[in-house]
mmCIF file of C-alpha atoms in Angstrom:
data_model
loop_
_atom_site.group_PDB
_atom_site.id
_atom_site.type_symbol
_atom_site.label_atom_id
_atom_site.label_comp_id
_atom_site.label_asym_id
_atom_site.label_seq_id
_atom_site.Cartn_x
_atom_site.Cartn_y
_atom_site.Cartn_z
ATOM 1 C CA UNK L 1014 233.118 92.963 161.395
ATOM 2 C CA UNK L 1015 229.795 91.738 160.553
ATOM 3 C CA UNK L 1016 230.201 88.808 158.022
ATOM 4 C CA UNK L 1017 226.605 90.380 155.932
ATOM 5 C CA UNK L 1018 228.107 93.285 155.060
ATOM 6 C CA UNK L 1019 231.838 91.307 154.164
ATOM 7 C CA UNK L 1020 229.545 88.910 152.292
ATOM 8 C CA UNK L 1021 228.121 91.256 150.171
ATOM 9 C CA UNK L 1022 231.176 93.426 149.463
ATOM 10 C CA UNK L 1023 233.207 90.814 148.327
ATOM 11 C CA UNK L 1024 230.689 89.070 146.502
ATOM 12 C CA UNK L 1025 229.251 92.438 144.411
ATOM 13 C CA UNK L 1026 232.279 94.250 144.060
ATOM 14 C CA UNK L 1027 235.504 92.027 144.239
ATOM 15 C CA UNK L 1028 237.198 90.932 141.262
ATOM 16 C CA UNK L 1029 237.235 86.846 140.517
ATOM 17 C CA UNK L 1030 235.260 86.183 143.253
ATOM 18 C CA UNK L 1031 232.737 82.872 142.910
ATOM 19 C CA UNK L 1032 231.709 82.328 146.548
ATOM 20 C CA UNK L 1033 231.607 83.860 149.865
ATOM 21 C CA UNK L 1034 230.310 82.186 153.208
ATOM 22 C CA UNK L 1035 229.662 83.177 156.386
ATOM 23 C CA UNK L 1036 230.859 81.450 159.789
ATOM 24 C CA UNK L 1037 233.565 81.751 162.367
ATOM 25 C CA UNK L 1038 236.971 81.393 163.299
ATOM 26 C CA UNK L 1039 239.474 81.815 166.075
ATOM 27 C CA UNK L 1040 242.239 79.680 167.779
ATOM 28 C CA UNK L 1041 240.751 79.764 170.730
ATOM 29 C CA UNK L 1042 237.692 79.551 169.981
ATOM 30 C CA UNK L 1043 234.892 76.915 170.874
ATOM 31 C CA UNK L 1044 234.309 74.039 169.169
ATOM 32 C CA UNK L 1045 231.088 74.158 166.968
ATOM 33 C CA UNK L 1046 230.100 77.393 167.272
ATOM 34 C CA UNK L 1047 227.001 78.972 167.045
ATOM 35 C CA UNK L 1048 225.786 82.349 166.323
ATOM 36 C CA UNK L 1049 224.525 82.438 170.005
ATOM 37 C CA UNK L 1050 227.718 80.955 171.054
ATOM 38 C CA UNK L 1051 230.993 81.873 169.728
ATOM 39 C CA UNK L 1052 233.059 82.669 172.588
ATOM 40 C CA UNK L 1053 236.832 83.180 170.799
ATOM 41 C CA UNK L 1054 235.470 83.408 167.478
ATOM 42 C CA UNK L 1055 235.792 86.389 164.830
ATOM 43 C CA UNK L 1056 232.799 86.838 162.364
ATOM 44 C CA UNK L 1057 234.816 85.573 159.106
ATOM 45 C CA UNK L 1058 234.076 85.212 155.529
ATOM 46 C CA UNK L 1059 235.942 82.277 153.620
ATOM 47 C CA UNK L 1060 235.993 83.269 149.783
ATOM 48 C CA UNK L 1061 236.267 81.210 147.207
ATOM 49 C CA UNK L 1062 237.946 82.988 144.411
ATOM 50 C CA UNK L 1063 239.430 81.844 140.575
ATOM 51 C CA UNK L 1064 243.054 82.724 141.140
ATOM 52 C CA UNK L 1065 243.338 83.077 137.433
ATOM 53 C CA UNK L 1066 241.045 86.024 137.725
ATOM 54 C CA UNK L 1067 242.252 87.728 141.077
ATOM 55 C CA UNK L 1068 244.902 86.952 143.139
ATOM 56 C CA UNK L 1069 245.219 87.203 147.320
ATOM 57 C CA UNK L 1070 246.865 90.295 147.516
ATOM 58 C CA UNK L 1071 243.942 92.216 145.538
ATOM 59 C CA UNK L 1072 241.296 90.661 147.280
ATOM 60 C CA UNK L 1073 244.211 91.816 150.717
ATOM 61 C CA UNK L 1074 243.123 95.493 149.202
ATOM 62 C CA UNK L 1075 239.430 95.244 148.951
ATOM 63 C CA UNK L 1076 239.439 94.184 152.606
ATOM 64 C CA UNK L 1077 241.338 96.884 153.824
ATOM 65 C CA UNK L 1078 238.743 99.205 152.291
ATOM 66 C CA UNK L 1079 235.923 97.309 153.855
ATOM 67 C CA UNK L 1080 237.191 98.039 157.643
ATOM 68 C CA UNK L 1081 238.000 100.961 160.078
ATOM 69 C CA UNK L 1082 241.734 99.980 160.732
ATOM 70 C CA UNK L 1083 241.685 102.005 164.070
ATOM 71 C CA UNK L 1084 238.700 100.486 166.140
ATOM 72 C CA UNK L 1085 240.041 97.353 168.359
ATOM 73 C CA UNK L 1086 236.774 97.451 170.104
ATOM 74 C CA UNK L 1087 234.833 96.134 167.042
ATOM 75 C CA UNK L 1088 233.427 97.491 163.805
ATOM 76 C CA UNK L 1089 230.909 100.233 163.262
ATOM 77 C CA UNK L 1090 227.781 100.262 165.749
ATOM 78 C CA UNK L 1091 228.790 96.202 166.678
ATOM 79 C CA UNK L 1092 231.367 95.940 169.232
ATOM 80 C CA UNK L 1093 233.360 92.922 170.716
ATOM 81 C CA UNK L 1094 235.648 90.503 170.258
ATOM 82 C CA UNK L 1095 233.779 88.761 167.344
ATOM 83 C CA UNK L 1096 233.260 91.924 165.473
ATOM 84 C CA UNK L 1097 236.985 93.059 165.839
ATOM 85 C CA UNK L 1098 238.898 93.089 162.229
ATOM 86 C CA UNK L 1099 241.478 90.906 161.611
ATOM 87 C CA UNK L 1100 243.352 89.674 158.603
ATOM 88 C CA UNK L 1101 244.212 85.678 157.652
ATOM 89 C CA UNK L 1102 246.854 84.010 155.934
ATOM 90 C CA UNK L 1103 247.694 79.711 155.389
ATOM 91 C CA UNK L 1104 251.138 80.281 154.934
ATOM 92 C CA UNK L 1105 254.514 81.989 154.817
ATOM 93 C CA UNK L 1106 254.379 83.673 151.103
ATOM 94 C CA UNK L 1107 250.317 84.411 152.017
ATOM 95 C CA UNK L 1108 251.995 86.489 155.220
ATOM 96 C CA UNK L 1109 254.791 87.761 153.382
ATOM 97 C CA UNK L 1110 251.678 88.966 150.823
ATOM 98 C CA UNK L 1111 249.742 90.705 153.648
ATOM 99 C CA UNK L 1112 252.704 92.302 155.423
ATOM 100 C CA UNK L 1113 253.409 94.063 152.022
ATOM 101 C CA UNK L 1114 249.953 95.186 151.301
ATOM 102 C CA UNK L 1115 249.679 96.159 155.185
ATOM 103 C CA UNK L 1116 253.077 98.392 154.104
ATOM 104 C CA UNK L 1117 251.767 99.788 150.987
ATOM 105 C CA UNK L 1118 248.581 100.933 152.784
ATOM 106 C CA UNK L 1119 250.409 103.176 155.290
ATOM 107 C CA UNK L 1120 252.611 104.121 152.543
ATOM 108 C CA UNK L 1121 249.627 105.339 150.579
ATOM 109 C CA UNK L 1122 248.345 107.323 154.407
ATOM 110 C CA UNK L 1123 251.463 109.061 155.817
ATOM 111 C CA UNK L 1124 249.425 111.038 158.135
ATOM 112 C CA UNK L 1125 248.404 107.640 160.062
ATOM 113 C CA UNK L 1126 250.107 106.696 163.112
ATOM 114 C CA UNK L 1127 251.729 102.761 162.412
ATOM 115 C CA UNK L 1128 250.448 102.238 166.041
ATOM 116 C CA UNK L 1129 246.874 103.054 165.779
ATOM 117 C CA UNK L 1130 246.236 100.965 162.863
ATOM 118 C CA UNK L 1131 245.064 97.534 164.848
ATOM 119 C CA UNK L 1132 244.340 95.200 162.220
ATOM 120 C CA UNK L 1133 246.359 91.937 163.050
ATOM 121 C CA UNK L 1134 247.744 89.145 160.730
ATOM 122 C CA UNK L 1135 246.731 86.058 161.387
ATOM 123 C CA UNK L 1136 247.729 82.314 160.500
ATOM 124 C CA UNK L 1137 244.268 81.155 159.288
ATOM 125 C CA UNK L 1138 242.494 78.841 161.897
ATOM 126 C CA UNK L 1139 239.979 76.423 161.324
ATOM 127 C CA UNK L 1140 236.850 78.042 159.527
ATOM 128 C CA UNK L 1141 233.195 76.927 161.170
ATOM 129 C CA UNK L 1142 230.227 77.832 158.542
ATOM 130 C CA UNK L 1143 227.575 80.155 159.750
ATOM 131 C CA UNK L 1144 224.091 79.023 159.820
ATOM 132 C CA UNK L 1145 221.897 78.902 156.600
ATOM 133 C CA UNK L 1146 219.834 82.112 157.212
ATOM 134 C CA UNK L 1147 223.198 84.124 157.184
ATOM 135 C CA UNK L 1148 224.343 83.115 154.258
ATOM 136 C CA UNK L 1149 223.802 85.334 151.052
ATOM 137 C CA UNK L 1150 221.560 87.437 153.931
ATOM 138 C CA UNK L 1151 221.892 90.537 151.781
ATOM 139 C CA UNK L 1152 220.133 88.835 148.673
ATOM 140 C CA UNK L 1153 217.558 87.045 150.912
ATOM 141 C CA UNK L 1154 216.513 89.875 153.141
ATOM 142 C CA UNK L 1155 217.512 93.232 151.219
ATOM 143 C CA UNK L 1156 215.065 95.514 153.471
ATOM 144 C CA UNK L 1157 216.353 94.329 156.574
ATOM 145 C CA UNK L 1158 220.124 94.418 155.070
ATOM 146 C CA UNK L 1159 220.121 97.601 154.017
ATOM 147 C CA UNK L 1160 218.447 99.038 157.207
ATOM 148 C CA UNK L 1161 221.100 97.329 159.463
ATOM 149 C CA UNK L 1162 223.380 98.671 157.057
ATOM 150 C CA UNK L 1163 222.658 102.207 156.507
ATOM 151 C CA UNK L 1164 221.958 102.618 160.546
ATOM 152 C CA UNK L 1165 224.891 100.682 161.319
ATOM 153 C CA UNK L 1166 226.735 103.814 159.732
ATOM 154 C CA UNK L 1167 229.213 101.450 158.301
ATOM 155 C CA UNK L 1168 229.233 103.370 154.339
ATOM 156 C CA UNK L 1169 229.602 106.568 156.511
ATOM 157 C CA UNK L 1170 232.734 105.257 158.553
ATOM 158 C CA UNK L 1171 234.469 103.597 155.210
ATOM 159 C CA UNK L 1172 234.015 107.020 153.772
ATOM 160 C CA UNK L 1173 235.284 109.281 156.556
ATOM 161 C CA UNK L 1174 238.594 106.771 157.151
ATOM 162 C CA UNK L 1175 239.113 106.282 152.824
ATOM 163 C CA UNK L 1176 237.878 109.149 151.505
ATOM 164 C CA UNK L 1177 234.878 109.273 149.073
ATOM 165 C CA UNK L 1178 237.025 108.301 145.838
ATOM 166 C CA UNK L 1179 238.827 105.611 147.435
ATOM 167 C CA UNK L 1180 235.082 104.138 148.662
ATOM 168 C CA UNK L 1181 233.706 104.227 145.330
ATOM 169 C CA UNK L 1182 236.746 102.738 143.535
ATOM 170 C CA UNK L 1183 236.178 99.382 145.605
ATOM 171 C CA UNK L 1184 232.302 99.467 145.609
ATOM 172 C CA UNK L 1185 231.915 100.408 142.085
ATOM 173 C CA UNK L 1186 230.253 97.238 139.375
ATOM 174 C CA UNK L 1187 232.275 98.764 136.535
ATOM 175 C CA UNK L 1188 235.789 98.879 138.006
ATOM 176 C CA UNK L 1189 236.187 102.322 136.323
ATOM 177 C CA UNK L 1190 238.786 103.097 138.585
ATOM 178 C CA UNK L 1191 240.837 100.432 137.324
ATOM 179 C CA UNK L 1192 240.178 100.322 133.718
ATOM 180 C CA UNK L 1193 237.739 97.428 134.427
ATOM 181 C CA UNK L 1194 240.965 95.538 134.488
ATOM 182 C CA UNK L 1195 242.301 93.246 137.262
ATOM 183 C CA UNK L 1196 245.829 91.265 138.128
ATOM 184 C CA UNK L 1197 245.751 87.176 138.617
ATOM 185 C CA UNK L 1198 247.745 85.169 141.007
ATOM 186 C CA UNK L 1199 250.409 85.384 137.630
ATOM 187 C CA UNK L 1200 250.451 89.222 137.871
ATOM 188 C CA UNK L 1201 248.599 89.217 134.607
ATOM 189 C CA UNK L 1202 246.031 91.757 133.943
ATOM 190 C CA UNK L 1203 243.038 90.560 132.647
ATOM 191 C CA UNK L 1204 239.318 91.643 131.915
ATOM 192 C CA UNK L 1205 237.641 91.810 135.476
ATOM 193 C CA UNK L 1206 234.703 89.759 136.163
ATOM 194 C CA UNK L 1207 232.644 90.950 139.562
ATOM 195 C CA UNK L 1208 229.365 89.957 140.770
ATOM 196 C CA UNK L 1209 228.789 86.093 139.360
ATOM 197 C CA UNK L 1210 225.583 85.851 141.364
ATOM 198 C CA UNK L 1211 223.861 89.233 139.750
ATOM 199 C CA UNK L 1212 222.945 90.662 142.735
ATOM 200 C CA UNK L 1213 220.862 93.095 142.301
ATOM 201 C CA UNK L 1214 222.764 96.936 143.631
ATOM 202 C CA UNK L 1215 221.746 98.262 146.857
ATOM 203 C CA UNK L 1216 217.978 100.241 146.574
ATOM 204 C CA UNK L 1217 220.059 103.300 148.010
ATOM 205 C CA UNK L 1218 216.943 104.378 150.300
ATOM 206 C CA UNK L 1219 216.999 105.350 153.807
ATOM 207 C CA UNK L 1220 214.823 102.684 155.470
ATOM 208 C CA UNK L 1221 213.042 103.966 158.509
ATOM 209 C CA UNK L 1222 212.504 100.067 160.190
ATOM 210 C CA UNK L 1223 213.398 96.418 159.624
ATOM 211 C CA UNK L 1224 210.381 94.643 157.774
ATOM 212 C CA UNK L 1225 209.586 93.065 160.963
ATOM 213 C CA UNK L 1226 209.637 96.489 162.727
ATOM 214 C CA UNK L 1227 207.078 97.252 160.264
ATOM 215 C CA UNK L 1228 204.885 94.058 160.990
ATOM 216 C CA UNK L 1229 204.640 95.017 164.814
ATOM 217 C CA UNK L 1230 203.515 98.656 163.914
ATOM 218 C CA UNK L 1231 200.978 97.693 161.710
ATOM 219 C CA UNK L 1232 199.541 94.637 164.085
ATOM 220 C CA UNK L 1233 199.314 97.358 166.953
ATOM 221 C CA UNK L 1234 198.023 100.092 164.795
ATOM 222 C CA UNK L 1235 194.746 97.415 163.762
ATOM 223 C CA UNK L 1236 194.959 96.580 167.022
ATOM 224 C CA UNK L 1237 194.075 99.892 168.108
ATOM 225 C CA UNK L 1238 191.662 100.212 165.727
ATOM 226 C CA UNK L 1239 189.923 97.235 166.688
ATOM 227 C CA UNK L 1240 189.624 98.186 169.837
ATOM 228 C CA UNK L 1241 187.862 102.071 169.054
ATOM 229 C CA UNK L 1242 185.883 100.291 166.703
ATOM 230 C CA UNK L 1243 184.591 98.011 169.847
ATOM 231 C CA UNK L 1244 184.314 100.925 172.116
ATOM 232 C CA UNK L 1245 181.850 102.855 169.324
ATOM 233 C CA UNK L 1246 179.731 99.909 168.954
ATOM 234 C CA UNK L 1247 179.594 98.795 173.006
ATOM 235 C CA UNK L 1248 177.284 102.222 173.929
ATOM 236 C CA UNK L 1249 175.603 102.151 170.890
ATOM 237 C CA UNK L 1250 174.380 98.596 171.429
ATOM 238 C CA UNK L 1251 173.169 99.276 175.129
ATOM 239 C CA UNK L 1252 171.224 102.325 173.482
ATOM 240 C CA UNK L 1253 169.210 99.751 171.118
ATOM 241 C CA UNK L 1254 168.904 97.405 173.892
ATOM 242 C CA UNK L 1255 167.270 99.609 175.701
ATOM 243 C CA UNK L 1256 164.823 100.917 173.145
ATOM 244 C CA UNK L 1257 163.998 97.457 172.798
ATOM 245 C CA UNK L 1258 163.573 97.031 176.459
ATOM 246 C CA UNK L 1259 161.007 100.115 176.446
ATOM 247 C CA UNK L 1260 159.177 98.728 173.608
ATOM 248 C CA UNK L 1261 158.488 95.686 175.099
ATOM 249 C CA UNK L 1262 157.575 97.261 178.184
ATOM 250 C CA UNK L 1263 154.912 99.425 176.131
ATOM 251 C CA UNK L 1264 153.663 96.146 174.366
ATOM 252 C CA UNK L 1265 152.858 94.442 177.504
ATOM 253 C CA UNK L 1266 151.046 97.560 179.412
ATOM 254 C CA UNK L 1267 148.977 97.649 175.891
ATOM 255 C CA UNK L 1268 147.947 93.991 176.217
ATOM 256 C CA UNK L 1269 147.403 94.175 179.880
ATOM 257 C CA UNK L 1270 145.029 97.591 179.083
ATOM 258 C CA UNK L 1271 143.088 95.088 176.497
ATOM 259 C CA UNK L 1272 141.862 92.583 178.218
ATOM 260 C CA UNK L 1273 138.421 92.382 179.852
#
């Protein structure tokens, strides 16, 4: 799906997390992609992660939770092949890793069909970073992101496919579902760090347009303004001018009437 959201789920709400980044990948993919041209490319995240504070197959479960398993079209209101889900791994025990936590996740849904899950496992190709104005988009341009987000209806989706509990679990600062514990790459459970950058939480309002939305409106709105405020002065200007006019004209008969 869309690597802002991916970015910012990961980065807020994922245990042992220090660094997301946006950018593409795909094996058949073009070489130096951009975000005009990515033909073959999926919208990825590569995270950089402590794996003495996480481990793979936790960071496996956050990403399930961050997707609708059943849309092969895309994700949420952005459809194609870039914005179509898919799950990486860089070698046999990573796979292994994913399999199981792909297993545990239908164990944990009975009443989903194996077949219409359509989330594939991938071996990891080679990752192309995003340009600079997508990455940490979220912190950068919070308006916008949360506009895109909330009419995107991806929170809405997550919910509907999770279940409100299961959403709030894996977008929650404090962890309280999990004892604000979490399990390292040694199956240890430690303390559970999330959000290094201190992000600052979502505003949680509805917002009715993207900042520059709001620019346009307000440049056509003076713009309209501008123009009545013309139109009241135009007539107004021809009615002096032509007091003055018949002034004038009274001067001169009054000087023409004075002389000898």
């Amino acid at each position: 799906g869309c690597f802002w959201c991916a970015e910012q789920a990961y980065e807020q709400y994922a245990p042992g997390v220090i660094e997301v980044v946006s950018g593409y990948a795909g094996s058949d993919g073009i070489e130096s992609p951009t975000y005009r041209n990515h033909p073959g490319h999926y919208e990825v995240i590569l995270i950089e992660y402590d794996p003495n504070s996480t481990s793979y197959e936790l960071l496996l479960q956050y990403a399930w939770r961050n997707l609708d398993p059943f849309d092969k079209y895309g994700q949420f209101c952005d459809r194609g092949f870039s914005y179509q889900s898919a799950l990486f791994y860089a070698n046999e025990e990573e796979k292994l890793i994913a399999e199981q936590v792909r297993s545990k996740v239908l164990d944990l849904h009975p009443d989903w069909d194996n077949e219409s899950v359509v989330v594939p496992l991938l071996e990891r190709p080679f990752f192309w970073r995003a340009e600079g104005y997508h990455q940490d988009y979220y912190i950068k341009n919070p308006w916008n992101y949360e506009y895109y987000k909330e009419r995107c209806g991806r929170t809405k989706r997550l919910k509907e496919v999770w279940g409100e509990e299961q959403y709030n679990c894996y977008h929650d600062l404090d962890l309280s579902c999990f004892n604000k514990t979490a399990v390292n790459e040694d199956g240890v459970s430690i303390e559970a760090v999330v959000n290094v950058k201190n992000a600052p939480e979502e505003s949680g309002k509805v917002r009715g347009a993207p900042v520059w939305g709001i620019i346009v409106a307000v440049v056509f709105a003076v713009g309209v303004l501008c123009l009545l405020v013309v139109g009241f002065m135009t007539p107004s200007c021809k009615k002096k001018s032509s007091i003055e006019e018949g002034k004038d004209e009274s001067v001169v008969e009054k000087e023409a009437a004075d002389l000898p």
